[in-house]
PDB file of C-alpha atoms in Angstrom:
ATOM      1  CA  UNK A   1      -5.924  29.830  23.181  1.00 32.00           C
ATOM      2  CA  UNK A   2      -6.351  30.282  27.031  1.00 35.00           C
ATOM      3  CA  UNK A   3      -7.427  27.513  29.096  1.00 35.00           C
ATOM      4  CA  UNK A   4      -9.303  30.076  31.435  1.00 35.00           C
ATOM      5  CA  UNK A   5     -12.330  29.003  33.204  1.00 34.00           C
ATOM      6  CA  UNK A   6     -15.560  30.749  32.925  1.00 34.00           C
ATOM      7  CA  UNK A   7     -15.875  33.680  35.482  1.00 42.00           C
ATOM      8  CA  UNK A   8     -18.773  35.287  36.909  1.00 45.00           C
ATOM      9  CA  UNK A   9     -17.262  38.581  36.006  1.00 46.00           C
ATOM     10  CA  UNK A  10     -18.876  40.575  33.298  1.00 46.00           C
ATOM     11  CA  UNK A  11     -15.982  41.220  30.850  1.00 50.00           C
ATOM     12  CA  UNK A  12     -15.550  44.566  29.443  1.00 63.00           C
ATOM     13  CA  UNK A  13     -12.716  46.127  28.012  1.00 86.00           C
ATOM     14  CA  UNK A  14     -11.985  48.026  31.443  1.00 95.00           C
ATOM     15  CA  UNK A  15     -13.176  48.015  34.852  1.00 97.00           C
ATOM     16  CA  UNK A  16     -14.080  51.091  37.234  1.00 97.00           C
ATOM     17  CA  UNK A  17     -12.177  51.183  40.502  1.00 97.00           C
ATOM     18  CA  UNK A  18     -15.796  51.021  42.219  1.00 96.00           C
ATOM     19  CA  UNK A  19     -16.500  47.736  40.451  1.00 96.00           C
ATOM     20  CA  UNK A  20     -12.991  46.279  40.915  1.00 97.00           C
ATOM     21  CA  UNK A  21     -13.347  47.230  44.671  1.00 96.00           C
ATOM     22  CA  UNK A  22     -16.346  45.319  44.990  1.00 96.00           C
ATOM     23  CA  UNK A  23     -14.890  42.293  43.269  1.00 96.00           C
ATOM     24  CA  UNK A  24     -11.666  42.501  45.662  1.00 96.00           C
ATOM     25  CA  UNK A  25     -14.038  42.960  48.752  1.00 94.00           C
ATOM     26  CA  UNK A  26     -14.955  39.149  48.373  1.00 95.00           C
ATOM     27  CA  UNK A  27     -13.304  36.012  47.455  1.00 96.00           C
ATOM     28  CA  UNK A  28     -12.462  36.326  43.838  1.00 95.00           C
ATOM     29  CA  UNK A  29     -10.857  34.396  40.743  1.00 95.00           C
ATOM     30  CA  UNK A  30      -8.638  37.523  39.644  1.00 97.00           C
ATOM     31  CA  UNK A  31      -5.004  38.060  38.918  1.00 98.00           C
ATOM     32  CA  UNK A  32      -3.609  41.319  38.969  1.00 98.00           C
ATOM     33  CA  UNK A  33      -0.994  42.046  36.271  1.00 98.00           C
ATOM     34  CA  UNK A  34       0.899  45.218  37.357  1.00 98.00           C
ATOM     35  CA  UNK A  35       2.855  46.779  34.431  1.00 98.00           C
ATOM     36  CA  UNK A  36       4.394  49.948  36.085  1.00 98.00           C
ATOM     37  CA  UNK A  37       8.179  50.335  36.566  1.00 97.00           C
ATOM     38  CA  UNK A  38       9.788  47.975  39.267  1.00 97.00           C
ATOM     39  CA  UNK A  39      10.455  51.148  41.581  1.00 97.00           C
ATOM     40  CA  UNK A  40       6.653  52.233  41.226  1.00 97.00           C
ATOM     41  CA  UNK A  41       5.489  48.609  42.080  1.00 97.00           C
ATOM     42  CA  UNK A  42       7.860  48.135  45.023  1.00 97.00           C
ATOM     43  CA  UNK A  43       6.464  51.518  46.680  1.00 96.00           C
ATOM     44  CA  UNK A  44       2.740  50.520  46.464  1.00 95.00           C
ATOM     45  CA  UNK A  45       0.685  47.778  45.335  1.00 96.00           C
ATOM     46  CA  UNK A  46      -3.187  47.044  45.600  1.00 96.00           C
ATOM     47  CA  UNK A  47      -4.063  45.375  48.920  1.00 94.00           C
ATOM     48  CA  UNK A  48      -7.406  44.495  50.143  1.00 92.00           C
ATOM     49  CA  UNK A  49      -8.957  41.958  52.504  1.00 90.00           C
ATOM     50  CA  UNK A  50      -9.100  39.555  49.510  1.00 95.00           C
ATOM     51  CA  UNK A  51      -6.199  40.701  47.364  1.00 95.00           C
ATOM     52  CA  UNK A  52      -5.933  38.756  44.254  1.00 97.00           C
ATOM     53  CA  UNK A  53      -2.614  37.050  43.193  1.00 97.00           C
ATOM     54  CA  UNK A  54      -0.514  39.792  41.952  1.00 98.00           C
ATOM     55  CA  UNK A  55       2.525  39.352  39.257  1.00 98.00           C
ATOM     56  CA  UNK A  56       4.773  42.253  38.191  1.00 98.00           C
ATOM     57  CA  UNK A  57       5.843  42.439  34.624  1.00 98.00           C
ATOM     58  CA  UNK A  58       6.907  46.111  33.178  1.00 97.00           C
ATOM     59  CA  UNK A  59       4.974  47.444  30.340  1.00 96.00           C
ATOM     60  CA  UNK A  60       8.096  47.836  28.056  1.00 96.00           C
ATOM     61  CA  UNK A  61       8.922  44.273  28.430  1.00 96.00           C
ATOM     62  CA  UNK A  62       6.004  43.438  26.381  1.00 94.00           C
ATOM     63  CA  UNK A  63       7.649  45.377  23.580  1.00 91.00           C
ATOM     64  CA  UNK A  64      10.791  43.400  23.591  1.00 91.00           C
ATOM     65  CA  UNK A  65       9.197  39.824  23.425  1.00 93.00           C
ATOM     66  CA  UNK A  66       5.658  40.016  23.544  1.00 95.00           C
ATOM     67  CA  UNK A  67       4.987  36.072  23.418  1.00 96.00           C
ATOM     68  CA  UNK A  68       7.441  35.544  26.319  1.00 97.00           C
ATOM     69  CA  UNK A  69       5.961  38.047  28.624  1.00 97.00           C
ATOM     70  CA  UNK A  70       2.595  36.669  28.037  1.00 98.00           C
ATOM     71  CA  UNK A  71       3.582  33.344  28.816  1.00 98.00           C
ATOM     72  CA  UNK A  72       4.565  34.598  32.218  1.00 98.00           C
ATOM     73  CA  UNK A  73       0.943  35.293  33.217  1.00 98.00           C
ATOM     74  CA  UNK A  74      -0.921  32.260  34.567  1.00 97.00           C
ATOM     75  CA  UNK A  75      -4.098  31.378  32.831  1.00 94.00           C
ATOM     76  CA  UNK A  76      -7.276  30.253  34.576  1.00 95.00           C
ATOM     77  CA  UNK A  77      -8.336  33.613  36.034  1.00 96.00           C
ATOM     78  CA  UNK A  78      -9.466  37.017  35.059  1.00 96.00           C
ATOM     79  CA  UNK A  79      -6.973  39.279  34.718  1.00 98.00           C
ATOM     80  CA  UNK A  80      -7.087  42.721  35.868  1.00 98.00           C
ATOM     81  CA  UNK A  81      -3.986  45.009  34.514  1.00 98.00           C
ATOM     82  CA  UNK A  82      -3.064  48.028  36.104  1.00 97.00           C
ATOM     83  CA  UNK A  83      -0.492  50.994  35.675  1.00 97.00           C
ATOM     84  CA  UNK A  84      -0.461  54.491  36.796  1.00 97.00           C
ATOM     85  CA  UNK A  85      -2.886  56.074  34.848  1.00 96.00           C
ATOM     86  CA  UNK A  86      -4.534  53.493  32.862  1.00 92.00           C
ATOM     87  CA  UNK A  87      -2.976  53.754  29.494  1.00 94.00           C
ATOM     88  CA  UNK A  88       0.019  51.084  29.406  1.00 95.00           C
ATOM     89  CA  UNK A  89      -2.204  48.726  31.080  1.00 96.00           C
ATOM     90  CA  UNK A  90      -4.936  49.186  28.401  1.00 95.00           C
ATOM     91  CA  UNK A  91      -2.437  48.165  25.962  1.00 95.00           C
ATOM     92  CA  UNK A  92      -1.234  45.016  27.793  1.00 97.00           C
ATOM     93  CA  UNK A  93      -5.058  44.129  28.287  1.00 97.00           C
ATOM     94  CA  UNK A  94      -5.445  44.275  24.783  1.00 95.00           C
ATOM     95  CA  UNK A  95      -2.285  42.050  23.994  1.00 96.00           C
ATOM     96  CA  UNK A  96      -3.507  39.493  26.550  1.00 97.00           C
ATOM     97  CA  UNK A  97      -7.016  39.304  25.008  1.00 95.00           C
ATOM     98  CA  UNK A  98      -5.374  38.742  21.666  1.00 95.00           C
ATOM     99  CA  UNK A  99      -3.643  35.721  23.367  1.00 96.00           C
ATOM    100  CA  UNK A 100      -6.870  34.136  24.424  1.00 96.00           C
ATOM    101  CA  UNK A 101      -6.944  35.696  27.959  1.00 96.00           C
ATOM    102  CA  UNK A 102      -9.892  37.395  29.736  1.00 95.00           C
ATOM    103  CA  UNK A 103      -8.342  40.650  30.732  1.00 97.00           C
ATOM    104  CA  UNK A 104      -9.594  44.053  31.734  1.00 97.00           C
ATOM    105  CA  UNK A 105      -7.788  47.476  32.309  1.00 97.00           C
ATOM    106  CA  UNK A 106      -8.418  49.197  35.596  1.00 98.00           C
ATOM    107  CA  UNK A 107      -9.715  52.297  34.498  1.00 97.00           C
ATOM    108  CA  UNK A 108      -7.496  55.166  35.744  1.00 97.00           C
ATOM    109  CA  UNK A 109      -5.012  52.959  37.072  1.00 97.00           C
ATOM    110  CA  UNK A 110      -3.327  53.241  40.578  1.00 97.00           C
ATOM    111  CA  UNK A 111      -4.169  57.112  40.567  1.00 97.00           C
ATOM    112  CA  UNK A 112      -7.880  56.366  40.404  1.00 97.00           C
ATOM    113  CA  UNK A 113      -7.379  53.663  42.916  1.00 97.00           C
ATOM    114  CA  UNK A 114      -5.750  55.904  45.385  1.00 95.00           C
ATOM    115  CA  UNK A 115      -8.316  58.520  45.098  1.00 94.00           C
ATOM    116  CA  UNK A 116     -11.228  55.917  45.393  1.00 96.00           C
ATOM    117  CA  UNK A 117     -13.491  56.368  48.579  1.00 96.00           C
ATOM    118  CA  UNK A 118     -16.086  53.861  49.519  1.00 96.00           C
ATOM    119  CA  UNK A 119     -19.155  54.959  51.646  1.00 96.00           C
ATOM    120  CA  UNK A 120     -21.097  52.256  54.011  1.00 96.00           C
ATOM    121  CA  UNK A 121     -23.981  52.903  56.218  1.00 97.00           C
ATOM    122  CA  UNK A 122     -23.047  51.880  59.668  1.00 97.00           C
ATOM    123  CA  UNK A 123     -26.090  52.679  61.524  1.00 97.00           C
ATOM    124  CA  UNK A 124     -29.454  53.875  60.267  1.00 97.00           C
ATOM    125  CA  UNK A 125     -32.645  54.931  62.364  1.00 97.00           C
ATOM    126  CA  UNK A 126     -35.300  57.317  61.680  1.00 97.00           C
ATOM    127  CA  UNK A 127     -33.524  60.135  63.329  1.00 97.00           C
ATOM    128  CA  UNK A 128     -29.985  59.944  61.956  1.00 98.00           C
ATOM    129  CA  UNK A 129     -27.673  57.731  59.918  1.00 98.00           C
ATOM    130  CA  UNK A 130     -23.869  57.059  60.417  1.00 98.00           C
ATOM    131  CA  UNK A 131     -21.748  56.430  57.577  1.00 98.00           C
ATOM    132  CA  UNK A 132     -18.081  55.015  57.338  1.00 97.00           C
ATOM    133  CA  UNK A 133     -16.251  56.753  54.333  1.00 97.00           C
ATOM    134  CA  UNK A 134     -12.851  54.822  53.649  1.00 95.00           C
ATOM    135  CA  UNK A 135     -10.088  55.800  51.238  1.00 95.00           C
ATOM    136  CA  UNK A 136      -9.453  52.162  50.524  1.00 94.00           C
ATOM    137  CA  UNK A 137      -6.120  52.274  48.856  1.00 93.00           C
ATOM    138  CA  UNK A 138      -4.777  53.867  52.117  1.00 90.00           C
ATOM    139  CA  UNK A 139      -6.750  52.311  54.686  1.00 89.00           C
ATOM    140  CA  UNK A 140      -7.735  55.732  56.063  1.00 92.00           C
ATOM    141  CA  UNK A 141     -11.208  56.056  57.776  1.00 94.00           C
ATOM    142  CA  UNK A 142     -13.570  58.884  58.397  1.00 96.00           C
ATOM    143  CA  UNK A 143     -17.283  58.984  59.478  1.00 97.00           C
ATOM    144  CA  UNK A 144     -20.291  61.137  58.673  1.00 97.00           C
ATOM    145  CA  UNK A 145     -23.482  61.448  60.888  1.00 97.00           C
ATOM    146  CA  UNK A 146     -26.412  62.838  58.957  1.00 98.00           C
ATOM    147  CA  UNK A 147     -29.569  63.900  60.815  1.00 97.00           C
ATOM    148  CA  UNK A 148     -32.510  66.250  59.631  1.00 97.00           C
ATOM    149  CA  UNK A 149     -30.271  67.760  56.639  1.00 97.00           C
ATOM    150  CA  UNK A 150     -27.413  68.622  58.738  1.00 98.00           C
ATOM    151  CA  UNK A 151     -23.956  66.641  58.804  1.00 97.00           C
ATOM    152  CA  UNK A 152     -21.009  66.155  61.184  1.00 97.00           C
ATOM    153  CA  UNK A 153     -17.866  64.953  59.756  1.00 97.00           C
ATOM    154  CA  UNK A 154     -15.399  63.170  61.988  1.00 95.00           C
ATOM    155  CA  UNK A 155     -11.623  62.855  60.753  1.00 94.00           C
ATOM    156  CA  UNK A 156     -12.217  63.978  57.141  1.00 94.00           C
ATOM    157  CA  UNK A 157      -9.533  63.084  54.598  1.00 91.00           C
ATOM    158  CA  UNK A 158      -7.838  65.314  52.483  1.00 87.00           C
ATOM    159  CA  UNK A 159      -9.936  64.853  49.351  1.00 89.00           C
ATOM    160  CA  UNK A 160     -12.778  67.410  50.289  1.00 93.00           C
ATOM    161  CA  UNK A 161     -14.396  67.015  46.982  1.00 94.00           C
ATOM    162  CA  UNK A 162     -15.600  63.553  48.371  1.00 93.00           C
ATOM    163  CA  UNK A 163     -17.340  64.809  51.270  1.00 96.00           C
ATOM    164  CA  UNK A 164     -19.039  67.627  49.041  1.00 96.00           C
ATOM    165  CA  UNK A 165     -20.546  64.736  46.771  1.00 96.00           C
ATOM    166  CA  UNK A 166     -21.563  62.679  49.770  1.00 97.00           C
ATOM    167  CA  UNK A 167     -23.359  65.880  51.213  1.00 97.00           C
ATOM    168  CA  UNK A 168     -25.151  66.944  47.956  1.00 98.00           C
ATOM    169  CA  UNK A 169     -26.118  63.097  47.730  1.00 97.00           C
ATOM    170  CA  UNK A 170     -27.772  63.146  51.143  1.00 97.00           C
ATOM    171  CA  UNK A 171     -29.290  66.545  50.779  1.00 97.00           C
ATOM    172  CA  UNK A 172     -27.128  67.653  53.930  1.00 97.00           C
ATOM    173  CA  UNK A 173     -25.390  70.738  54.942  1.00 97.00           C
ATOM    174  CA  UNK A 174     -21.966  70.531  56.910  1.00 96.00           C
ATOM    175  CA  UNK A 175     -22.479  71.877  60.339  1.00 96.00           C
ATOM    176  CA  UNK A 176     -19.325  70.576  62.398  1.00 92.00           C
ATOM    177  CA  UNK A 177     -15.924  68.913  61.634  1.00 92.00           C
ATOM    178  CA  UNK A 178     -14.765  66.556  64.393  1.00 89.00           C
ATOM    179  CA  UNK A 179     -11.122  65.476  64.977  1.00 86.00           C
ATOM    180  CA  UNK A 180     -10.502  62.532  66.985  1.00 77.00           C
ATOM    181  CA  UNK A 181      -7.203  62.319  68.840  1.00 71.00           C
ATOM    182  CA  UNK A 182      -5.547  59.150  70.162  1.00 67.00           C
ATOM    183  CA  UNK A 183      -3.079  58.631  72.895  1.00 64.00           C
ATOM    184  CA  UNK A 184       0.071  60.473  72.093  1.00 64.00           C
ATOM    185  CA  UNK A 185      -1.554  62.195  69.249  1.00 62.00           C
ATOM    186  CA  UNK A 186      -3.039  65.051  71.037  1.00 58.00           C
ATOM    187  CA  UNK A 187      -1.319  68.593  70.097  1.00 60.00           C
ATOM    188  CA  UNK A 188      -0.259  70.507  73.291  1.00 59.00           C
TER     189      UNK A 188
END
């Protein structure tokens, strides 16, 4: 049985990228167990302002000697398992639960994390609202200015469906797309 300390995190079988981002946007008592292959893990990992401790144990290692792999996972923290799409990490989370750990699978895995956009209001007045739209896994930012049912997008990113959803949620139509250029980036 685990010596895991009680946590404020409501434990389910899985955690959405939205809820996960909320947790890792503040100090937390989480542990990320990444079960992807080594080359995938080395190429890209979850990083945030409050990145939890992260360990890497490939998924297939759990088939060779489950008890040995489980013993490598520190106790006392809520474990978030992740893989490419969420299937392998779902299995590993269940294994950890069977061994007394508090574990959850990151729904959709790294693909869902890579496509997650967080929207925050930056300025709100009676005449206009400015929002920051961040693709958190890549650290990319864009902004939206909304006023009187119209919107301007500044430096929109490649997943346009995110902006379509944003515009619909704010009952606004797109009137202008602005691109910001920085010293040395301006095309000739």
